[in-house]
Short mmCIF file of C-alpha atoms in Angstrom, two decimals:
data_model
loop_
_atom_site.label_atom_id
_atom_site.label_comp_id
_atom_site.label_asym_id
_atom_site.label_seq_id
_atom_site.Cartn_x
_atom_site.Cartn_y
_atom_site.Cartn_z
CA MET A 1 1.32 39.04 -13.66
CA GLU A 2 -2.25 38.31 -12.96
CA THR A 3 -4.17 38.12 -9.60
CA LEU A 4 -5.32 34.83 -8.01
CA ASP A 5 -8.91 35.73 -8.69
CA ALA A 6 -7.83 36.07 -12.15
CA LEU A 7 -6.17 32.96 -12.16
CA ALA A 8 -9.65 31.13 -10.05
CA MET A 9 -11.71 32.59 -12.96
CA ALA A 10 -9.44 31.50 -15.71
CA ASP A 11 -10.07 27.86 -14.19
CA MET A 12 -6.79 26.90 -13.15
CA ILE A 13 -7.01 26.25 -9.45
CA VAL A 14 -10.98 24.77 -9.83
CA GLY A 15 -12.85 24.21 -6.96
CA ASN A 16 -14.67 26.25 -4.05
CA SER A 17 -13.99 24.00 -1.03
CA THR A 18 -12.39 24.48 1.98
CA ALA A 19 -9.07 22.83 0.81
CA ILE A 20 -9.13 24.91 -2.62
CA ARG A 21 -9.30 28.16 -1.01
CA GLU A 22 -6.58 27.55 1.00
CA ILE A 23 -4.29 26.16 -1.93
CA ARG A 24 -5.38 29.53 -3.65
CA GLY A 25 -4.17 31.34 -0.58
CA LEU A 26 -0.96 29.61 0.38
CA VAL A 27 -0.23 30.13 -4.11
CA ARG A 28 -0.90 34.13 -3.55
CA PHE A 29 1.73 34.06 -0.73
CA ALA A 30 4.34 32.04 -2.42
CA ALA A 31 4.05 33.59 -5.55
CA GLU A 32 5.13 37.42 -3.89
CA THR A 33 8.18 35.78 -2.91
CA ARG A 34 11.90 34.07 -4.52
CA ALA A 35 11.80 31.15 -2.30
CA SER A 36 11.20 27.77 -3.37
CA VAL A 37 8.41 25.71 -3.35
CA LEU A 38 7.67 21.66 -2.63
CA ILE A 39 4.09 20.71 -4.19
CA THR A 40 2.94 17.29 -2.59
CA GLY A 41 0.03 15.47 -2.60
CA PRO A 42 -1.25 12.35 -4.30
CA SER A 43 -0.94 11.37 -8.06
CA GLY A 44 -3.92 12.93 -10.17
CA THR A 45 -4.20 15.94 -7.81
CA GLY A 46 -3.05 18.46 -10.30
CA LYS A 47 0.11 19.16 -9.00
CA GLU A 48 1.70 21.07 -12.05
CA LEU A 49 -1.30 22.78 -12.51
CA VAL A 50 -0.85 24.45 -9.34
CA ALA A 51 3.21 25.57 -10.27
CA HIS A 52 1.60 27.06 -13.72
CA ALA A 53 -0.40 28.90 -11.54
CA LEU A 54 2.16 30.04 -9.20
CA HIS A 55 4.13 31.03 -12.15
CA ARG A 56 1.24 33.08 -13.55
CA ALA A 57 0.77 35.13 -10.40
CA SER A 58 3.85 36.06 -9.75
CA SER A 59 6.55 38.58 -11.47
CA ARG A 60 8.09 36.22 -13.33
CA ALA A 61 5.02 35.32 -15.44
CA ALA A 62 6.31 36.91 -19.03
CA SER A 63 9.40 34.52 -18.36
CA PRO A 64 9.06 30.74 -19.63
CA PHE A 65 7.78 28.03 -17.52
CA ILE A 66 9.55 24.80 -18.02
CA ALA A 67 8.13 21.34 -16.54
CA VAL A 68 10.11 18.35 -16.19
CA ASN A 69 9.38 15.10 -14.77
CA SER A 70 12.51 13.88 -12.80
CA GLY A 71 11.45 10.16 -13.21
CA ALA A 72 10.87 10.27 -16.94
CA ILE A 73 14.58 11.09 -17.59
CA PRO A 74 16.95 8.16 -18.70
CA ARG A 75 19.95 8.14 -15.61
CA GLU A 76 22.62 9.07 -17.82
CA LEU A 77 21.08 11.95 -19.87
CA ILE A 78 19.57 13.71 -16.40
CA GLU A 79 23.05 15.94 -15.88
CA SER A 80 22.90 17.16 -19.55
CA GLU A 81 19.08 17.68 -19.62
CA LEU A 82 19.31 19.98 -16.50
CA PHE A 83 22.56 21.71 -16.83
CA GLY A 84 23.31 21.30 -20.78
CA HIS A 85 26.49 20.28 -22.50
CA GLU A 86 29.28 21.49 -24.95
CA LYS A 87 29.57 20.01 -28.58
CA GLY A 88 31.84 17.17 -28.21
CA SER A 89 31.92 16.55 -24.45
CA PHE A 90 30.76 13.01 -24.76
CA THR A 91 29.64 10.43 -27.23
CA GLY A 92 27.09 11.81 -29.11
CA ALA A 93 27.16 15.21 -28.30
CA MET A 94 27.05 16.57 -31.84
CA ALA A 95 26.51 20.13 -30.74
CA ARG A 96 25.81 22.49 -27.98
CA ARG A 97 22.88 22.10 -25.74
CA ILE A 98 21.14 24.37 -23.28
CA GLY A 99 19.83 23.00 -20.41
CA HIS A 100 16.51 23.28 -18.53
CA PHE A 101 18.15 25.77 -15.88
CA GLU A 102 19.54 28.03 -18.64
CA ALA A 103 16.20 28.00 -20.26
CA ALA A 104 14.35 28.33 -17.53
CA ASN A 105 16.18 31.74 -16.44
CA THR A 106 14.72 34.68 -14.91
CA GLY A 107 11.59 32.20 -14.69
CA THR A 108 10.20 29.31 -13.24
CA LEU A 109 11.45 25.19 -13.29
CA PHE A 110 9.23 22.47 -12.27
CA LEU A 111 10.47 19.40 -11.91
CA ASP A 112 7.86 17.02 -10.85
CA GLU A 113 8.50 13.37 -9.42
CA ILE A 114 11.68 14.95 -7.53
CA GLY A 115 11.81 11.91 -5.26
CA GLU A 116 13.09 9.75 -8.05
CA MET A 117 16.03 11.71 -8.76
CA PRO A 118 19.08 9.98 -8.24
CA LEU A 119 21.38 10.65 -5.28
CA ASP A 120 24.25 12.07 -6.88
CA MET A 121 22.28 14.60 -9.10
CA GLN A 122 20.86 15.52 -5.69
CA VAL A 123 23.84 16.94 -4.65
CA ARG A 124 24.10 19.20 -8.11
CA LEU A 125 20.88 20.15 -7.57
CA LEU A 126 21.67 21.29 -4.06
CA ARG A 127 24.54 23.22 -4.99
CA VAL A 128 22.96 25.12 -7.91
CA LEU A 129 20.23 26.13 -5.76
CA GLU A 130 22.66 27.49 -3.37
CA ASP A 131 25.11 29.18 -5.80
CA HIS A 132 22.40 29.90 -8.69
CA LYS A 133 25.26 28.89 -11.21
CA VAL A 134 24.94 25.85 -13.53
CA ARG A 135 28.10 24.03 -15.43
CA ARG A 136 27.33 22.58 -18.83
CA ILE A 137 28.79 19.10 -19.21
CA GLY A 138 32.39 19.87 -20.89
CA SER A 139 32.58 23.27 -20.00
CA ASN A 140 34.65 24.90 -17.46
CA ASP A 141 32.97 28.24 -17.19
CA ASP A 142 30.06 28.72 -14.81
CA VAL A 143 26.55 30.46 -16.12
CA ASN A 144 24.67 32.53 -13.97
CA VAL A 145 20.98 31.35 -13.37
CA ASP A 146 18.20 33.15 -11.68
CA VAL A 147 15.12 30.42 -11.87
CA ARG A 148 12.50 29.92 -9.03
CA LEU A 149 12.63 26.21 -8.43
CA ILE A 150 8.92 24.74 -7.46
CA ALA A 151 9.65 21.03 -7.29
CA ALA A 152 6.70 18.32 -6.36
CA THR A 153 6.33 14.67 -5.30
CA HIS A 154 3.68 12.23 -4.43
CA GLN A 155 6.43 10.14 -2.37
CA CYS A 156 6.61 10.97 1.23
CA LEU A 157 10.23 12.75 1.29
CA GLU A 158 10.99 12.54 5.09
CA SER A 159 10.56 8.35 4.56
CA ALA A 160 12.99 8.37 1.39
CA ILE A 161 15.57 10.01 3.80
CA ALA A 162 15.40 7.86 6.57
CA GLU A 163 15.64 5.14 3.84
CA GLY A 164 18.68 6.67 2.03
CA ARG A 165 16.96 7.08 -0.77
CA PHE A 166 17.04 11.66 -0.59
CA ARG A 167 19.22 13.79 0.64
CA ALA A 168 17.86 15.71 3.81
CA ASP A 169 19.87 19.07 2.96
CA LEU A 170 18.07 19.07 -0.35
CA PHE A 171 14.45 18.49 1.41
CA TYR A 172 14.95 20.92 3.60
CA ARG A 173 16.11 23.79 0.58
CA LEU A 174 13.38 22.45 -1.68
CA ASN A 175 10.69 22.43 1.33
CA VAL A 176 11.21 26.43 2.31
CA LEU A 177 7.03 27.11 1.39
CA PRO A 178 5.24 23.51 1.34
CA ILE A 179 1.94 23.24 -0.44
CA GLU A 180 -0.12 19.70 0.06
CA LEU A 181 -2.79 18.99 -2.63
CA PRO A 182 -5.70 16.86 -1.06
CA ALA A 183 -7.02 13.84 -2.53
CA LEU A 184 -10.47 14.46 -4.60
CA ALA A 185 -12.05 12.16 -2.35
CA ASP A 186 -11.41 14.74 0.69
CA ARG A 187 -13.16 17.64 -1.42
CA VAL A 188 -16.03 15.91 -3.26
CA GLU A 189 -18.19 19.16 -2.97
CA ASP A 190 -15.91 20.12 -5.86
CA VAL A 191 -16.80 17.63 -8.64
CA PRO A 192 -19.84 19.26 -9.47
CA MET A 193 -17.59 22.25 -10.68
CA LEU A 194 -15.00 20.34 -12.07
CA VAL A 195 -17.40 18.45 -14.51
CA GLN A 196 -18.30 21.66 -15.74
CA HIS A 197 -14.51 22.83 -15.88
CA PHE A 198 -13.67 20.08 -18.59
CA LEU A 199 -16.86 19.99 -20.29
CA SER A 200 -15.60 23.45 -21.24
CA ARG A 201 -11.88 22.49 -22.21
CA GLY A 202 -13.06 21.67 -25.74
CA PHE A 203 -13.03 17.84 -26.42
CA ALA A 204 -17.16 17.68 -25.78
CA SER A 205 -17.57 19.74 -29.03
CA ASP A 206 -20.73 21.81 -29.12
CA ASN A 207 -22.81 19.48 -28.06
CA PRO A 208 -21.54 18.12 -24.27
CA PRO A 209 -23.37 15.52 -22.23
CA VAL A 210 -25.35 16.91 -19.56
CA PHE A 211 -24.48 15.68 -16.50
CA THR A 212 -27.93 14.75 -14.21
CA ASP A 213 -28.25 15.52 -10.59
CA GLU A 214 -28.43 12.15 -10.13
CA ALA A 215 -25.48 11.61 -12.04
CA LEU A 216 -23.41 14.29 -10.29
CA ALA A 217 -24.23 12.84 -6.62
CA ILE A 218 -23.05 9.27 -7.97
CA LEU A 219 -19.87 10.97 -8.85
CA MET A 220 -19.41 12.67 -5.01
CA ALA A 221 -20.36 9.53 -3.55
CA HIS A 222 -17.21 7.81 -5.75
CA ASP A 223 -13.70 7.66 -3.61
CA TRP A 224 -12.04 8.71 -6.81
CA PRO A 225 -8.69 6.49 -6.53
CA GLY A 226 -7.06 8.28 -9.30
CA ASN A 227 -8.37 11.82 -7.94
CA VAL A 228 -8.80 14.97 -10.04
CA ARG A 229 -7.08 12.67 -13.46
CA GLU A 230 -9.63 10.15 -13.25
CA LEU A 231 -12.70 12.77 -13.31
CA LYS A 232 -11.30 14.07 -16.17
CA ASN A 233 -10.86 10.84 -17.95
CA LEU A 234 -14.63 9.71 -17.04
CA VAL A 235 -15.77 13.22 -18.45
CA GLU A 236 -13.76 12.74 -21.52
CA ARG A 237 -15.39 9.41 -21.94
CA ALA A 238 -18.89 10.59 -21.46
CA ALA A 239 -18.42 12.99 -24.31
CA VAL A 240 -17.46 10.59 -26.38
CA PHE A 241 -19.96 7.76 -25.74
CA PHE A 242 -22.98 10.42 -24.71
CA GLN A 243 -22.54 13.36 -26.96
CA GLY A 244 -25.47 15.36 -27.10
CA MET A 245 -27.51 12.90 -24.40
CA ASP A 246 -28.59 13.28 -20.34
CA VAL A 247 -26.18 11.36 -18.22
CA GLY A 248 -27.85 9.79 -15.60
CA ARG A 249 -27.79 6.15 -13.66
CA ASP A 250 -27.34 3.60 -16.24
CA GLN A 251 -24.54 5.80 -17.78
CA MET A 252 -22.87 6.16 -14.99
CA ALA A 253 -22.64 2.10 -14.31
CA MET A 254 -21.05 1.74 -17.54
CA LEU A 255 -18.60 5.14 -17.34
CA LEU A 256 -17.73 3.76 -13.77
CA ARG A 257 -16.89 -0.20 -14.78
CA PRO A 258 -15.03 -1.58 -13.95
CA ALA A 259 -16.23 -0.25 -10.26
CA ARG A 260 -13.74 0.66 -7.95
CA SER A 261 -15.33 0.44 -4.40
CA ALA A 262 -17.97 3.29 -3.83
CA ARG A 263 -17.82 6.06 -0.77
CA ALA A 264 -20.41 4.59 1.48
CA ALA A 265 -22.28 7.43 2.15
CA VAL A 266 -24.59 6.47 4.93
CA ALA A 267 -22.13 3.62 6.81
CA ALA A 268 -18.88 5.58 6.76
CA PRO A 269 -18.25 8.69 7.74
CA VAL A 270 -16.67 11.23 5.21
CA ALA A 271 -15.01 14.05 5.02
CA VAL A 272 -17.56 16.44 3.88
CA GLU A 273 -21.48 16.15 4.95
CA LEU A 274 -23.03 15.28 1.94
CA PRO A 275 -26.32 16.50 1.51
CA GLU A 276 -29.59 14.33 2.50
CA ASN A 277 -30.78 14.02 -1.34
CA VAL A 278 -27.34 13.12 -2.48
CA VAL A 279 -26.74 10.45 -0.04
CA ALA A 280 -30.31 8.80 -1.02
CA LEU A 281 -29.10 9.05 -4.57
CA ALA A 282 -25.85 7.56 -4.32
CA ALA A 283 -26.49 4.83 -1.29
CA PRO A 284 -28.35 2.58 -3.88
CA MET A 285 -25.98 2.70 -6.61
CA ALA A 286 -22.90 1.83 -3.91
CA ALA A 287 -24.75 -0.81 -3.08
CA THR A 288 -26.34 -2.83 -6.35
CA PRO A 289 -26.05 -0.11 -9.79
CA ARG A 290 -29.28 -1.20 -11.38
CA PHE A 291 -30.28 -0.64 -15.45
CA ALA A 292 -33.74 0.45 -15.92
CA ARG A 293 -33.76 -1.52 -19.18
CA PRO A 294 -31.49 -4.04 -20.61
CA MET A 295 -28.87 -2.74 -22.89
CA ASP A 296 -26.32 -4.37 -25.26
CA LEU A 297 -22.93 -2.78 -24.17
CA ARG A 298 -20.77 -3.97 -27.03
CA GLU A 299 -23.46 -3.12 -29.76
CA HIS A 300 -23.81 0.08 -27.99
CA LEU A 301 -19.76 1.08 -27.55
CA GLN A 302 -19.67 -0.50 -31.00
CA ASN A 303 -22.30 1.92 -32.60
CA GLU A 304 -20.44 5.08 -30.70
CA GLU A 305 -17.24 4.08 -32.50
CA LYS A 306 -18.93 3.85 -35.77
CA ARG A 307 -20.02 7.45 -35.19
CA VAL A 308 -16.81 8.74 -34.08
CA LEU A 309 -14.94 7.47 -37.33
CA ILE A 310 -17.51 9.07 -39.56
CA GLU A 311 -16.99 12.42 -37.62
CA ALA A 312 -13.90 12.65 -37.95
CA LEU A 313 -13.62 11.46 -41.42
CA GLU A 314 -16.71 14.49 -42.09
CA SER A 315 -14.33 16.64 -40.38
CA THR A 316 -11.47 16.25 -42.75
CA GLY A 317 -13.24 15.94 -45.86
CA GLY A 318 -12.65 12.41 -46.06
CA VAL A 319 -9.09 12.25 -45.78
CA VAL A 320 -7.92 9.13 -43.83
CA SER A 321 -4.75 10.13 -42.67
CA ALA A 322 -5.84 13.14 -41.08
CA ALA A 323 -8.90 11.69 -39.73
CA ALA A 324 -6.99 9.05 -37.87
CA ARG A 325 -4.89 11.91 -36.22
CA LEU A 326 -8.17 13.25 -34.87
CA VAL A 327 -9.01 10.06 -33.19
CA MET A 328 -5.27 9.17 -32.39
CA LEU A 329 -5.16 6.03 -34.38
CA GLN A 330 -2.55 5.19 -36.76
CA ARG A 331 -3.87 5.13 -40.42
CA THR A 332 -3.51 1.38 -40.79
CA THR A 333 -5.93 0.73 -37.67
CA PHE A 334 -8.16 3.68 -38.87
CA VAL A 335 -8.56 1.71 -41.94
CA GLU A 336 -9.02 -1.52 -40.63
CA LYS A 337 -12.14 -0.17 -38.69
CA MET A 338 -13.81 1.62 -41.77
CA LYS A 339 -13.60 -1.97 -43.14
CA ARG A 340 -15.03 -3.32 -40.63
CA TYR A 341 -18.00 -0.80 -40.15
CA GLN A 342 -17.98 -1.00 -43.88
CA ILE A 343 -17.67 2.88 -44.24
CA GLY A 344 -16.30 4.86 -47.38
CA ARG A 345 -15.09 8.04 -47.81
CA GLU A 346 -18.26 8.85 -49.67
CA MET A 347 -20.23 7.70 -46.54
CA ALA A 348 -19.32 10.01 -44.37
CA LEU A 349 -18.90 12.83 -46.78
CA SER A 350 -22.88 12.03 -47.20
CA ALA A 351 -23.61 11.34 -43.80
#
């Protein structure tokens, strides 16, 4: 079991804004109870990370944490996935299967996108929460389970209830301890800390890019429709294209394209008041991004792709299949790109 201060230092709940400090306080409080937790908020705000932090801060930290996306499981398989089945209980049941509830016994089960769960399964889930027992498909025996349930959704479940898509009794059973995550646009003061966090996650290698104050100002002025997930992807993109380089206004223009609507830092009120120097830097970018000099973007991207392919081959001693896995490409695609850029194994090894 870890304290929330330790969790914050471990970068599980990143940020120092008022909203994030409140989230850490709620997690600290919830970790000391057995009650069900419902985490809500827009997509990309880090609901699973908060659930994992809650598990690690609880007395169940040494037991399993199992995450399940309720919306990703085919309807005909969801009962078997959650509760398990016996051998021969249906066509294709070649062996006994332990469901997620049993696998998470004494630990935590995280059900993401709970709003996507079919109504008939909502009834089964409610019964398990009340009785703390599951029954595998094809079995006549109940199995006792001790599971802390954390659910999450980006949907408004109250609206789903009104539309008949979600059971009110299950909502009240799940929503004992609600935790609502803010959009990144509502805590932009956390952006610099998040950028450093993502740069430290490994994909930037030993030569990460350096985000200048100007770049951070632009990031703080962006409206972040994809929330923290969008920022993470942008930082990873910067680590690929601008390794070891300063990231400034020119680089941000490329990284943010296709441009989302930027936060109008001067014309519109924001959730937090940005410093004057940040507004001054960000406002021109929001209106008309400009380059200090012309840049052939296609040529730049091709050069960067060639460099990444060569580095992958260097890292694997010229083994093409292993290099392809490093950059998450099919081997045939990797070979085609080698031919396009006239990269031979000997070139990679001598580079």
